[in-house]
XYZ file of N, CA and C in Angstrom:
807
model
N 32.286 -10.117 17.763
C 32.404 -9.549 16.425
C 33.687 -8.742 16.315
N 33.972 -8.368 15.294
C 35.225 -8.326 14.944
C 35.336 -6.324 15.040
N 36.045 -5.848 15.565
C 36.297 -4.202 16.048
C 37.247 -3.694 14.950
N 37.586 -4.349 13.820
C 37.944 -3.565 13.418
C 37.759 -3.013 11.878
N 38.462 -2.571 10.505
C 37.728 -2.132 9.614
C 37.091 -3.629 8.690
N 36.524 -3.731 7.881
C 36.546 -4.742 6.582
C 37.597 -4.724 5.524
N 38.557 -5.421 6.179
C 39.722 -5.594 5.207
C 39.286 -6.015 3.883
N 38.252 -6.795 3.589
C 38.113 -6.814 1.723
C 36.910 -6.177 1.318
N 36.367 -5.062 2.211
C 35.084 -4.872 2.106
C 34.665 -3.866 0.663
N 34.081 -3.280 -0.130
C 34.071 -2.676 -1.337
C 32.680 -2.212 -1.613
N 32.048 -1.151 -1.336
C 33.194 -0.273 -0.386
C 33.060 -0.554 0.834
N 34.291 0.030 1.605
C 34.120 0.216 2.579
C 32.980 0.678 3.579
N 33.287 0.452 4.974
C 31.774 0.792 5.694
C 31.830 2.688 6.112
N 31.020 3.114 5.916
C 30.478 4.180 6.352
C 29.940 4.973 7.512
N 30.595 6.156 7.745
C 30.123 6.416 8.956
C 28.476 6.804 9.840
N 27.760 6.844 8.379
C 26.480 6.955 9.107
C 25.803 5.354 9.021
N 26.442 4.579 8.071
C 25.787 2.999 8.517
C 26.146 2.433 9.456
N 27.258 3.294 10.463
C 27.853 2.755 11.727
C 26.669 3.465 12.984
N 26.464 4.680 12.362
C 25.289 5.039 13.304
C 24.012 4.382 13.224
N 23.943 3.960 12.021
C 22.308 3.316 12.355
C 22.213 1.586 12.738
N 23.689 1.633 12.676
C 23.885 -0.011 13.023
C 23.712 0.253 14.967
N 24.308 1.206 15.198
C 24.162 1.771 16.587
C 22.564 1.549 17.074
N 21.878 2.284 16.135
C 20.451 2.609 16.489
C 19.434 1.242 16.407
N 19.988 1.019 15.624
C 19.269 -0.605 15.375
C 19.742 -1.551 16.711
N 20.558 -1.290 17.263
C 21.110 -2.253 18.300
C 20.076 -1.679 19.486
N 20.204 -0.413 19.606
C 19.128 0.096 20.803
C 18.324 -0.139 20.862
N 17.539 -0.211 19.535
C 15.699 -0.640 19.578
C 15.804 -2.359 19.849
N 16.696 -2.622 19.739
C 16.630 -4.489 19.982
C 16.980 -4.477 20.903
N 17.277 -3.721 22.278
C 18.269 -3.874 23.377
C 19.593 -4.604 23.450
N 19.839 -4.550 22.463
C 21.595 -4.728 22.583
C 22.900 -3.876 22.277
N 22.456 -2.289 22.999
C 22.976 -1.230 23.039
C 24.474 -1.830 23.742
N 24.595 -2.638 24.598
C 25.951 -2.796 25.350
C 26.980 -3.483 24.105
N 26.516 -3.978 23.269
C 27.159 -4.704 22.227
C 28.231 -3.878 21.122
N 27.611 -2.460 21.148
C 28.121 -1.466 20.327
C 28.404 -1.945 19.207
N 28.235 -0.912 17.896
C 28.156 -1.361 16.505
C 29.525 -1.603 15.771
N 29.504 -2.358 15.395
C 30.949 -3.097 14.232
C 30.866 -2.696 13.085
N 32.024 -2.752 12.716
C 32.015 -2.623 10.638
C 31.340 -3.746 10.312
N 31.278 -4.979 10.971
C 30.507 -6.059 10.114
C 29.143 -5.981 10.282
N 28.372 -5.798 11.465
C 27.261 -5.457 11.647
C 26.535 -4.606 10.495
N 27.427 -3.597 10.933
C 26.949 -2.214 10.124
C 27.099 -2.593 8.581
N 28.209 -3.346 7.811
C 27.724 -3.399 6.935
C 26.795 -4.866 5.762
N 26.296 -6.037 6.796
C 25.218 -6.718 6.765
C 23.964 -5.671 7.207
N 23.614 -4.683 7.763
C 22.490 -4.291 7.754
C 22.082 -3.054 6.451
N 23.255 -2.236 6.048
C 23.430 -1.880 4.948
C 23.079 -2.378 3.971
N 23.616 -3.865 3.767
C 23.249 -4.551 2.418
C 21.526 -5.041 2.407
N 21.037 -4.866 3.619
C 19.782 -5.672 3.533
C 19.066 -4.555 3.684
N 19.511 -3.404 4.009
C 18.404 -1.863 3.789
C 18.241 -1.898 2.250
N 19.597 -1.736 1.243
C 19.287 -1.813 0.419
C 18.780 -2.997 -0.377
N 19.017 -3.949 -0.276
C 18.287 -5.032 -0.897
C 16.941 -4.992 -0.706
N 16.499 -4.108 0.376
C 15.396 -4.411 0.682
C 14.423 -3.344 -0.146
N 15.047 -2.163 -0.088
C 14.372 -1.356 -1.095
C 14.710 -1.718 -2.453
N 15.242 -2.164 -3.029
C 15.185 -2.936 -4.466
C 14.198 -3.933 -4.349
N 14.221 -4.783 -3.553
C 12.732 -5.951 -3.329
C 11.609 -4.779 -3.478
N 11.397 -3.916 -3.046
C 10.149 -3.274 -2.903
C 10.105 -2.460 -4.597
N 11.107 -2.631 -4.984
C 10.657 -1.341 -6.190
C 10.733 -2.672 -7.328
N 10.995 -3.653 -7.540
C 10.829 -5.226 -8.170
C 8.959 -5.126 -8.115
N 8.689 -5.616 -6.436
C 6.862 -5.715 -6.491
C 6.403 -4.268 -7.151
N 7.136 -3.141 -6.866
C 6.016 -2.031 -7.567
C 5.802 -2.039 -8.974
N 7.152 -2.617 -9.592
C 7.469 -2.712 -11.107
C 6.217 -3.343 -11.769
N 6.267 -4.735 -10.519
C 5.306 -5.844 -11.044
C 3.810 -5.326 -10.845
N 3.523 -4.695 -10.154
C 2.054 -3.957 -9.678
C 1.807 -3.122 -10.973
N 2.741 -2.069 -11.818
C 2.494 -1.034 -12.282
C 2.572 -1.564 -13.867
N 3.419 -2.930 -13.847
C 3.094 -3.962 -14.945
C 1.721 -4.470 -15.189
N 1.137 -5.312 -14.376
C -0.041 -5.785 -14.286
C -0.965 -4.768 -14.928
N -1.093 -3.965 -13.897
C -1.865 -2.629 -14.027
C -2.158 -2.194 -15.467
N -0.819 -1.943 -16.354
C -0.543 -1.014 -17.555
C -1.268 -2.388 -18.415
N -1.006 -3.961 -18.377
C -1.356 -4.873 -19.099
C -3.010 -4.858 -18.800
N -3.981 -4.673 -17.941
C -4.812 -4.173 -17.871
C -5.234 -3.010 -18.739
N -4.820 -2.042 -18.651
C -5.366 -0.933 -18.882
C -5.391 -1.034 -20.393
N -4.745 -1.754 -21.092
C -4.638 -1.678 -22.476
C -5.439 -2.908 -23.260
N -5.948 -4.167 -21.985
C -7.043 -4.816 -22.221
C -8.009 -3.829 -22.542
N -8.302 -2.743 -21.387
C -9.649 -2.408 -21.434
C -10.079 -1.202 -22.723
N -8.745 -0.555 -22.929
C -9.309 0.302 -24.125
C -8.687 -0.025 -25.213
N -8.373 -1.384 -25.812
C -7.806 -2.391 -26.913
C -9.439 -2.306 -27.589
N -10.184 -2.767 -26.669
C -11.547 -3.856 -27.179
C -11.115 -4.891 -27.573
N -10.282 -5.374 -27.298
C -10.338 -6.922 -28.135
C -9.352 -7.118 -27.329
N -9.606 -9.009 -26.773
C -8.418 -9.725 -26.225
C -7.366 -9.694 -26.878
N -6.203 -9.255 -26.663
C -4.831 -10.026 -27.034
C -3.859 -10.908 -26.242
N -3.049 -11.744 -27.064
C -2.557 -12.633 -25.749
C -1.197 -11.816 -25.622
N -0.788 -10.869 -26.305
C 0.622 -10.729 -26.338
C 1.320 -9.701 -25.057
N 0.035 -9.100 -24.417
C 0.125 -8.187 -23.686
C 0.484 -9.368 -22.080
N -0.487 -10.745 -22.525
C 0.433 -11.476 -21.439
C 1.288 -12.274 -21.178
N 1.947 -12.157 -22.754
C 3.270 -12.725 -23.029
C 4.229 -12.089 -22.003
N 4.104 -10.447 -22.494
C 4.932 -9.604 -22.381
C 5.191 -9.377 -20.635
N 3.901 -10.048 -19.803
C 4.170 -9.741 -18.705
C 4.432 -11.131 -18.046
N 4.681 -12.087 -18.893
C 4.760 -13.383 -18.115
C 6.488 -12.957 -18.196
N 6.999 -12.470 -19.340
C 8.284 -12.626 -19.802
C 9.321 -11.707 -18.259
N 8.019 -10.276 -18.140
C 8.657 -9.555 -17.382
C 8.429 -9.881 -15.736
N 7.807 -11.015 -15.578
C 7.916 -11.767 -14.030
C 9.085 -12.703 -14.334
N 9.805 -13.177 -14.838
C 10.608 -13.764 -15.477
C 12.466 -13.370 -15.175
N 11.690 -12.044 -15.783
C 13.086 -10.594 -15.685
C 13.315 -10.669 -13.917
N 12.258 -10.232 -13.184
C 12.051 -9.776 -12.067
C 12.381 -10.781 -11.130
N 12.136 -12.024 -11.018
C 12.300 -13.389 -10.467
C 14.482 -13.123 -10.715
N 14.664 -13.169 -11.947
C 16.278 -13.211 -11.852
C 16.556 -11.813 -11.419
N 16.499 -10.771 -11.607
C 16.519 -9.705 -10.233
C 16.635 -9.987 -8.943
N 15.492 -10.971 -8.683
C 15.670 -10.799 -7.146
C 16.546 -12.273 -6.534
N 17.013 -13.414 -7.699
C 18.002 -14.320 -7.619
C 19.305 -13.061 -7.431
N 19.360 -12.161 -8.059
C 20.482 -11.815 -8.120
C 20.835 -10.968 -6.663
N 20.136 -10.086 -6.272
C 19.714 -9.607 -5.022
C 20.233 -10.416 -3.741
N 19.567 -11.640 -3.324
C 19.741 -12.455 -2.452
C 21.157 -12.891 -3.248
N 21.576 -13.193 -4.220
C 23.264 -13.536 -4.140
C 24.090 -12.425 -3.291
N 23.802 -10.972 -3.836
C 24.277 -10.284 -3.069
C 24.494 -9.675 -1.949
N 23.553 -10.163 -1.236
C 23.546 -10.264 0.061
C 24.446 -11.355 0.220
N 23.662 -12.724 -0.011
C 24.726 -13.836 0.765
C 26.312 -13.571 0.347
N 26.390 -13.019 -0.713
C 28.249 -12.790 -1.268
C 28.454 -11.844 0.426
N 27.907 -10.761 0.571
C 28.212 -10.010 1.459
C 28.428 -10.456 2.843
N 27.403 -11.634 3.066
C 27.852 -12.520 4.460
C 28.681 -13.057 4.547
N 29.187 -13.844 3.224
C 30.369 -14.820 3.184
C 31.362 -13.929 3.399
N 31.800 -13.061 2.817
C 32.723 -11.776 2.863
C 32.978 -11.657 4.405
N 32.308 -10.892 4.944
C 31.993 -10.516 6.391
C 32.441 -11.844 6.972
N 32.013 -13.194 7.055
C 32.236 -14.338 7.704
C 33.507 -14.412 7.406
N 34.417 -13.950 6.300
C 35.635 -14.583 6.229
C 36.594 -13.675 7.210
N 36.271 -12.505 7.589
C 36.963 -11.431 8.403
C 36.755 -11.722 9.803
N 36.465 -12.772 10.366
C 36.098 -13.486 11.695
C 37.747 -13.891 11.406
N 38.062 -13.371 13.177
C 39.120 -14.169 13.770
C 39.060 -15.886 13.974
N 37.265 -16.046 14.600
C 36.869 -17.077 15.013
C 35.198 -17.234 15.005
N 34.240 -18.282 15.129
C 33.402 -18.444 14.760
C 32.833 -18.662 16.433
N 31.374 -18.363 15.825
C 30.558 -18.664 17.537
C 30.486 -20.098 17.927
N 30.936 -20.332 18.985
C 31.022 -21.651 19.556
C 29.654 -22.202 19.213
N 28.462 -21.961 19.333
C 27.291 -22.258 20.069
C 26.797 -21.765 18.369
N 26.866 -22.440 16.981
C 26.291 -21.914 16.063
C 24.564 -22.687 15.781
N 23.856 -21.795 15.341
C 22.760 -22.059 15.125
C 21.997 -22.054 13.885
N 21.206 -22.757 13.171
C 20.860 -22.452 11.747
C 18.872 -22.696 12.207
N 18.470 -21.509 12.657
C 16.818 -21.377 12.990
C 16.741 -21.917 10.932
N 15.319 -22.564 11.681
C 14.106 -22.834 10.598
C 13.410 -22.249 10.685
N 11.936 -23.081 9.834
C 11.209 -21.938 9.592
C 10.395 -21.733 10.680
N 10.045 -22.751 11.502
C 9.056 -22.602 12.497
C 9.792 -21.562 13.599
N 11.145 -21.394 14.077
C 11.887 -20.475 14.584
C 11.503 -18.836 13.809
N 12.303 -18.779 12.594
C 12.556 -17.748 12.256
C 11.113 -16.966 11.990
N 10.189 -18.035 10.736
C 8.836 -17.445 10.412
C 7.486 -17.271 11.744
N 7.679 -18.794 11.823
C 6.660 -19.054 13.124
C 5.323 -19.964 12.259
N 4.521 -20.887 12.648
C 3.695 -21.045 12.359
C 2.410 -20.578 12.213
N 1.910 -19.620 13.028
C 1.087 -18.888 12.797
C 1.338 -17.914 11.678
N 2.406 -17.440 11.176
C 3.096 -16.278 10.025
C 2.736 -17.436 9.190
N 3.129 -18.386 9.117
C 2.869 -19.144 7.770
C 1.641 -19.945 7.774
N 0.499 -20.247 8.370
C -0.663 -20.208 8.205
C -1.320 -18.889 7.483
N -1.187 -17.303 8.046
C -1.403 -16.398 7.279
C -1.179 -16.000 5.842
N 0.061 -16.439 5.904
C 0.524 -16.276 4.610
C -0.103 -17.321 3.224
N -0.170 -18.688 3.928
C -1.150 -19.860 2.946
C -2.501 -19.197 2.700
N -3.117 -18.876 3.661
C -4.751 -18.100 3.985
C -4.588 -17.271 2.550
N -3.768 -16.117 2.974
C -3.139 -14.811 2.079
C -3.481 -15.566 0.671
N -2.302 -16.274 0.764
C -2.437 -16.330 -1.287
C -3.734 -17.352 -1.944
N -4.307 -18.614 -0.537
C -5.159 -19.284 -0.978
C -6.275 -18.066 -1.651
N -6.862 -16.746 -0.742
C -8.043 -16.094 -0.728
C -7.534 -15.606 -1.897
N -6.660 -15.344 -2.174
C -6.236 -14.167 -3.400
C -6.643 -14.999 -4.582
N -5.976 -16.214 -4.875
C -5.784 -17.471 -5.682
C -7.726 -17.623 -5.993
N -8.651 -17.909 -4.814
C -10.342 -18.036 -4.936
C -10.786 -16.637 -5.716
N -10.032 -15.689 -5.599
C -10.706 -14.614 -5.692
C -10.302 -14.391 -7.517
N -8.964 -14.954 -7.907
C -9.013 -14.620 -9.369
C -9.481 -16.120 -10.101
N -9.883 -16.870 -9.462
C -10.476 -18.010 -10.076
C -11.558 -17.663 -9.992
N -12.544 -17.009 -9.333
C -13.948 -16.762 -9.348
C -14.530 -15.569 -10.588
N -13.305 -14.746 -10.908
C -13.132 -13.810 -12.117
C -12.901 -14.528 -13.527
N -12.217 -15.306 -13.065
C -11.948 -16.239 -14.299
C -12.793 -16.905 -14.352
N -14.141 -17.313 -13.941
C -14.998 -18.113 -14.426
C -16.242 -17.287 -14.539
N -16.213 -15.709 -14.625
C -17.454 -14.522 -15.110
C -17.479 -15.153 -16.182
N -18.644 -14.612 -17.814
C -18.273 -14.555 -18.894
C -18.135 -13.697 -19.338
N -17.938 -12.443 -18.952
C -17.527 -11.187 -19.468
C -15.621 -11.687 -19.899
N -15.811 -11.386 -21.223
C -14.172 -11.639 -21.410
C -13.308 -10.889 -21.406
N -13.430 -9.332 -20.908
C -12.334 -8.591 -20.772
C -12.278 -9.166 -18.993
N -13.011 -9.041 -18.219
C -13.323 -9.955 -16.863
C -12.277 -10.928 -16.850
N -12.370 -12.164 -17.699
C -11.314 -13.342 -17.352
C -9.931 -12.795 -18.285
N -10.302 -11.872 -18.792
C -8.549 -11.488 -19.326
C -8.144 -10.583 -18.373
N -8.622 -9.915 -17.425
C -7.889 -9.365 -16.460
C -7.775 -10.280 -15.439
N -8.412 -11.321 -15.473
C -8.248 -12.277 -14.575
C -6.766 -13.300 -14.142
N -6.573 -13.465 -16.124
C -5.253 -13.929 -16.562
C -4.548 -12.966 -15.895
N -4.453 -11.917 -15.989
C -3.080 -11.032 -15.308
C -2.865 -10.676 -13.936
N -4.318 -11.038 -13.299
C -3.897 -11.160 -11.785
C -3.037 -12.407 -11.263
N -3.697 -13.419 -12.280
C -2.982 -14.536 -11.528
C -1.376 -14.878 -12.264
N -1.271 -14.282 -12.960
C 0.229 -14.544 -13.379
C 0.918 -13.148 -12.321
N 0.703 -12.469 -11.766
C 0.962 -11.248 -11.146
C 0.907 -12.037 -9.717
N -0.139 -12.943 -9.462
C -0.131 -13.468 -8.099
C 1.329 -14.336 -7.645
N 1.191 -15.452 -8.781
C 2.357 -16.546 -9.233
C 3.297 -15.867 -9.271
N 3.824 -14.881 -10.154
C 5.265 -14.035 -10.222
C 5.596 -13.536 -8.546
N 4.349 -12.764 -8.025
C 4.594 -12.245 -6.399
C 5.253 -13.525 -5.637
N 4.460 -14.545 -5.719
C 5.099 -15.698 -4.450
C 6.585 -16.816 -5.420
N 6.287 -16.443 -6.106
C 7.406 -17.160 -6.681
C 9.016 -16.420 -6.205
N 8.490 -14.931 -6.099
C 9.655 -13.916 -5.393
C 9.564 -14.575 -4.040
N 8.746 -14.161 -3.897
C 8.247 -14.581 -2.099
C 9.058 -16.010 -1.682
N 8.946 -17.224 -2.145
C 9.285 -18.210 -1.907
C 10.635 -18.226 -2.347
N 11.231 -17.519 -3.091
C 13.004 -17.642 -2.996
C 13.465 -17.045 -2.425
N 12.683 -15.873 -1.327
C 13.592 -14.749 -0.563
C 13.640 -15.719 0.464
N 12.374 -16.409 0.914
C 12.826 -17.120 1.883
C 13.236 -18.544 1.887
N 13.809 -18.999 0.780
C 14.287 -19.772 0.509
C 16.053 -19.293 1.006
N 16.241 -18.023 0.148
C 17.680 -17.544 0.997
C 17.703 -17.335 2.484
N 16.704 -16.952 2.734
C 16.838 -16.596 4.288
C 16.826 -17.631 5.358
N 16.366 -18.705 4.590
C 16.946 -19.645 5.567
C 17.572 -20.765 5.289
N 18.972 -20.193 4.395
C 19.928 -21.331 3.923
C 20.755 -19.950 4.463
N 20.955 -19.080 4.679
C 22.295 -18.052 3.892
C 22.730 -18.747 5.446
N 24.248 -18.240 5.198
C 25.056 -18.905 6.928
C 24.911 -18.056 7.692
N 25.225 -18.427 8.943
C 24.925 -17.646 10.466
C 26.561 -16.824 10.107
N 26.471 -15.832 9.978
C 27.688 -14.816 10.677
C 27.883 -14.368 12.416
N 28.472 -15.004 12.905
C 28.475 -14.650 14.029
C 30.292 -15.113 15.194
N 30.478 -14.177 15.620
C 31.344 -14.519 16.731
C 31.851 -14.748 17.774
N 30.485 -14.394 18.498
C 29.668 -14.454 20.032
C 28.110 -14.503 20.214
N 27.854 -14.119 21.533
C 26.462 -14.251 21.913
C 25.635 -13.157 21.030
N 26.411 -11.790 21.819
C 25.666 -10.910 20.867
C 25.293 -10.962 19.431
N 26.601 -11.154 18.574
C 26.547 -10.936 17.052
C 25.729 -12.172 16.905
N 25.353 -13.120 17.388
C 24.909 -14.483 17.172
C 23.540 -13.719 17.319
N 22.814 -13.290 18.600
C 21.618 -12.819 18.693
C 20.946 -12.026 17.312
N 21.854 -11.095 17.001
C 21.571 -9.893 16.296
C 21.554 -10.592 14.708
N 22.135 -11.367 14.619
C 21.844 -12.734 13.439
C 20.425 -13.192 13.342
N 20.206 -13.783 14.234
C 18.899 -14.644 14.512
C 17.727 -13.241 14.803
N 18.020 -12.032 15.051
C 17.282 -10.716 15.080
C 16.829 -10.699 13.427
N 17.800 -10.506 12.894
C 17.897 -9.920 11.278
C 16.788 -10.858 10.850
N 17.309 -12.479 11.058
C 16.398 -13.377 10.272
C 15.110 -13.286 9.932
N 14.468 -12.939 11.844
C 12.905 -12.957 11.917
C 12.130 -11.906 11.510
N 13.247 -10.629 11.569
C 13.033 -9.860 11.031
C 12.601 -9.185 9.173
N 13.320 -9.985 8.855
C 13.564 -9.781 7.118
C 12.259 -10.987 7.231
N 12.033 -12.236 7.679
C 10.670 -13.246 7.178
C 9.759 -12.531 7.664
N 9.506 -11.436 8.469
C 8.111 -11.075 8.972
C 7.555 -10.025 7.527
N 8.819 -9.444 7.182
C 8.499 -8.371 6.513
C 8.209 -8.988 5.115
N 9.194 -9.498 4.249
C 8.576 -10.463 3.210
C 7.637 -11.172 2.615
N 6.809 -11.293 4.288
C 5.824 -12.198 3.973
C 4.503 -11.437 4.330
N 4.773 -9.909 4.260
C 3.497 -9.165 4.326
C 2.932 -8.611 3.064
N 1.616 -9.503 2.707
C 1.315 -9.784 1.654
C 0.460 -8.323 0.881
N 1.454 -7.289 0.350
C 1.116 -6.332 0.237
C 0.445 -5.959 -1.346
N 1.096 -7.049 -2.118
C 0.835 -7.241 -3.444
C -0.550 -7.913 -3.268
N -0.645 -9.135 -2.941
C -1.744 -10.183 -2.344
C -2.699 -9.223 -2.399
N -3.017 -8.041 -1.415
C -4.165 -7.560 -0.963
C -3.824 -5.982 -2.357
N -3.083 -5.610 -2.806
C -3.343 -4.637 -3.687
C -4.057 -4.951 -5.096
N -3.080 -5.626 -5.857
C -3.276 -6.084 -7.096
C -4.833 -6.516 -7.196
N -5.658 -7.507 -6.948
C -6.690 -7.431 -7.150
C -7.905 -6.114 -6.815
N -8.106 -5.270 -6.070
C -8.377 -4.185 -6.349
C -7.774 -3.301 -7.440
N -6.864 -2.972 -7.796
C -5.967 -2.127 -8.946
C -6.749 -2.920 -10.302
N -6.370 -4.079 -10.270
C -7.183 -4.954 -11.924
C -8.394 -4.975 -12.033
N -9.744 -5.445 -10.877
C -10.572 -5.419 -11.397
C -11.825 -5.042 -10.136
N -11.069 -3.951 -9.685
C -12.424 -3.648 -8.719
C -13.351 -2.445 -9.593
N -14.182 -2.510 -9.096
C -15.020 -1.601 -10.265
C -15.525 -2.277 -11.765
N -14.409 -3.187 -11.843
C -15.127 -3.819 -13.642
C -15.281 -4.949 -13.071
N -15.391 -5.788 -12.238
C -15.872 -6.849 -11.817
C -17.533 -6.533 -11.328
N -18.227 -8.065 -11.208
C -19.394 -7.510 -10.715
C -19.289 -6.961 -9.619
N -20.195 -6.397 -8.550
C -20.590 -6.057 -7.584
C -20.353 -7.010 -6.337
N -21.095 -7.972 -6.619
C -20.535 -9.235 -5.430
C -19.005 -9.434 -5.676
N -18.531 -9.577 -6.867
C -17.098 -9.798 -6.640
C -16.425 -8.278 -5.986
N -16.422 -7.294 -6.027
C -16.153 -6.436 -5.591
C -16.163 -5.779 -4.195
N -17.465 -6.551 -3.569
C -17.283 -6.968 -2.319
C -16.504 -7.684 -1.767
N -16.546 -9.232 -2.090
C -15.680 -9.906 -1.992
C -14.449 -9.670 -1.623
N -13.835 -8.875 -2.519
C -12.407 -8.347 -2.607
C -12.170 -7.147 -1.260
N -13.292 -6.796 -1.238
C -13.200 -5.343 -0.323
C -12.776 -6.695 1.498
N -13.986 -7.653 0.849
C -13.888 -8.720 2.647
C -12.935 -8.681 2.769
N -12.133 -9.933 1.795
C -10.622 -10.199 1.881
C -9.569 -9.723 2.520
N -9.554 -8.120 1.875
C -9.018 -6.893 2.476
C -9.251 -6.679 3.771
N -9.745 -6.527 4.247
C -10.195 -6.385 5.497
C -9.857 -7.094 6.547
N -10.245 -8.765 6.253
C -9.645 -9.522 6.942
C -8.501 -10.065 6.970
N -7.936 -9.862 5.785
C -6.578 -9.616 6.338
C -5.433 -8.609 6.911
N -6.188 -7.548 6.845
C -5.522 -6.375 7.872
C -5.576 -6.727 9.183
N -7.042 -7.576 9.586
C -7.325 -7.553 10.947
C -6.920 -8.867 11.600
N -6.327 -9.845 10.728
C -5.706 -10.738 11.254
C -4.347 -10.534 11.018
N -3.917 -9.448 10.217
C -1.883 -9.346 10.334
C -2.051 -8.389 11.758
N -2.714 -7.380 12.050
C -2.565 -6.668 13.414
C -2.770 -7.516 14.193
N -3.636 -8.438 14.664
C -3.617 -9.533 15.689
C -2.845 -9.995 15.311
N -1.851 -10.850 14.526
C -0.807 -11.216 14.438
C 0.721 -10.374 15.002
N 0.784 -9.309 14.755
C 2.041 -8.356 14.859
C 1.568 -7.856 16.452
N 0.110 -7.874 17.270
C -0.027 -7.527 18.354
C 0.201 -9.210 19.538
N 0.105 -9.905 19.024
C 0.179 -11.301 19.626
C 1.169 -11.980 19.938
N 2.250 -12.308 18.720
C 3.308 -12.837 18.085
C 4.602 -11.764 18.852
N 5.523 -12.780 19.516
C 6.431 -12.045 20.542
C 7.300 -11.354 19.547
N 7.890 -10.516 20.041
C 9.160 -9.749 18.996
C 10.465 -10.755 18.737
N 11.000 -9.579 17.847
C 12.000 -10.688 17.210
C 13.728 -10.642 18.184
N 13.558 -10.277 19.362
C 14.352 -9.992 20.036
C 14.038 -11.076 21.121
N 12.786 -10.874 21.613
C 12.347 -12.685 21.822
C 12.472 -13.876 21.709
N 12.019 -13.616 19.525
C 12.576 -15.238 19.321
C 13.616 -15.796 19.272
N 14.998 -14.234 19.329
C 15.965 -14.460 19.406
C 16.737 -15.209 20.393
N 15.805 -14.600 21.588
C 16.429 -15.125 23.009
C 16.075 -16.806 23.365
N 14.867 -17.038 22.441
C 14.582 -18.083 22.562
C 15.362 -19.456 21.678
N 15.747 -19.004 20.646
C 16.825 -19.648 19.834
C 18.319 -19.710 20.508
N 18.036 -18.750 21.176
C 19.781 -18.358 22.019
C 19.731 -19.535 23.226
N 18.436 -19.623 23.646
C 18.273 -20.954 25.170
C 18.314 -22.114 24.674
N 18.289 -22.700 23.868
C 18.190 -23.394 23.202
C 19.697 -24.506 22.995
C-alpha cells in the first residue's frame, strides 16, 4: 500500500482516522502492516456510510411505526398513509444507491493512487465473503418475518391487515436495501497492493456482509406494528421468532470462523 498522502483525496485523510485505521489493524492482527492514508481513508468512508445505513433503517422503522399509529387512532382505513410510505422506501432505496456510489467513487479514487496493483488479485463471492450458513439465516430471517405478516394479513380485524400492509412494505423496502448493499459489496473492486492491503480488503468485505445482514429490522418492526393489537397466538408467535433468531445468530457468530480467517483462507487460495 501506498505510504504516502492521497494526492486527489477531498478531504484529505485525518489524523485520528490514521489512528483507528492503526487500531483496526491490531484487532485483525495485522499490526506489522502499519496504517496508510489509503487504508485509513476506505475505512473512514465505510464508518460513515455505515452510520447513514443505520439511520436510513431507523427512518424506515420510525416511518412504519408513525403510518401505524395514525391507522390506529384515524378509525378508518386509509390508503394514503401507504402511499406515503411506499413513496418514502422509494426515497430511502436511492439514498442508499447513492451511499454505496460513494463508497465505490472512494475505492476507485484510492485504487488510482496505487503505484502498482496486487499481483495475486482476488474478487471473493458470496459463499467466501457471506458464507452459506449467513445466507441460509438470512432466507430463514425474512421467510419467518414474510409467514408472520401474511398470517396478520389474513385476521379479519381490518385495522390488523392494515397494519399488516405496512409491515410488509417495511419488510420489502428493508431487503430491497439489504440486497443492493450486497449487491455493491460484491462487485466494488479489490483495492489492494500487496499481501497485507489485499488481506485487509477481503477483512473489510466479510466484515461489512456479516453486519448488513443482521436482520435487525426483520426481528424489530413486527413487534413495534402489531404486538399487543394482534391476537394473542400471533403475539406469541412473534415473541418465538424473536427468540430463535437471536439463538441461532449467537450460534452463528460463536461457530462461524472470523473474518481474519476467511481472509487467510481466500489469501491460500
Amino acid at each position: 500500500m501506498t505510504r504516502g498522502p492521497l494526492p486527489d483525496a477531498d478531504p484529505p485523510v485525518r489524523e485520528v482516522d490514521l489512528r483507528l485505521a492503526g487500531e483496526w489493524l491490531a484487532r485483525h492482527d495485522l499490526a506489522d502492516a502499519g496504517p496508510t492514508p489509503l487504508l485509513a481513508s476506505r475505512l473512514a468512508v465505510r464508518r460513515r456510510a455505515r452510520l447513514a445505513a443505520h439511520i436510513i433503517l431507523a427512518v424506515l422503522i420510525i416511518a412504519s411505526a408513525l403510518a401505524a399509529t395514525f391507522d390506529r387512532f384515524a378509525g378508518s382505513v386509509r390508503p394514503w398513509p401507504l402511499l406515503v410510505l411506499a413513496a418514502l422506501v422509494a426515497g430511502l432505496l436511492l439514498a442508499q444507491s447513492l451511499l454505496d456510489w460513494w463508497v465505490r467513487r472512494v475505492d476507485q479514487r484510492a485504487g488510482a493512487t496505487l503505484s502498482r496493483r496486487a499481483a495475486h488479485l482476488v474478487q471473493p463471492g458470496w459463499r467466501a465473503v457471506l458464507g452459506r450458513p449467513y445466507a441460509v439465516f438470512v432466507v430463514a430471517t425474512f421467510a419467518g418475518a414474510m409467514v408472520l405478516a401474511g398470517s396478520a394479513l389474513a385476521l379479519p380485524d381490518p385495522t390488523v391487515r392494515q397494519l399488516a400492509v405496512v409491515l410488509l412494505i417495511g419488510l420489502l423496502g428493508v431487503t430491497a436495501i439489504t440486497v443492493m448493499q450486497l449487491r455493491h459489496l460484491l462487485r466494488r473492486p479489490v483495492v489492494a497492493q500487496d499481501e497485507e492491503s489485499l488481506t485487509a480488503d477481503v477483512i473489510m468485505r466479510v466484515e461489512d456482509a456479516r453486519e448488513l445482514t443482521t436482520p435487525s429490522v426483520q426481528w424489530s418492526l413486527p413487534m413495534v406494528l402489531l404486538f399487543g393489537t394482534a391476537p394473542g397466538w400471533w403475539s406469541a408467535a412473534a415473541v418465538v421468532y424473536l427468540i430463535l433468531g437471536l439463538v441461532a445468530l449467537i450460534a452463528l457468530q460463536a461457530r462461524m470462523p472470523s473474518s481474519v480467517t476467511v481472509a487467510r483462507r481466500v489469501m491460500s487460495v
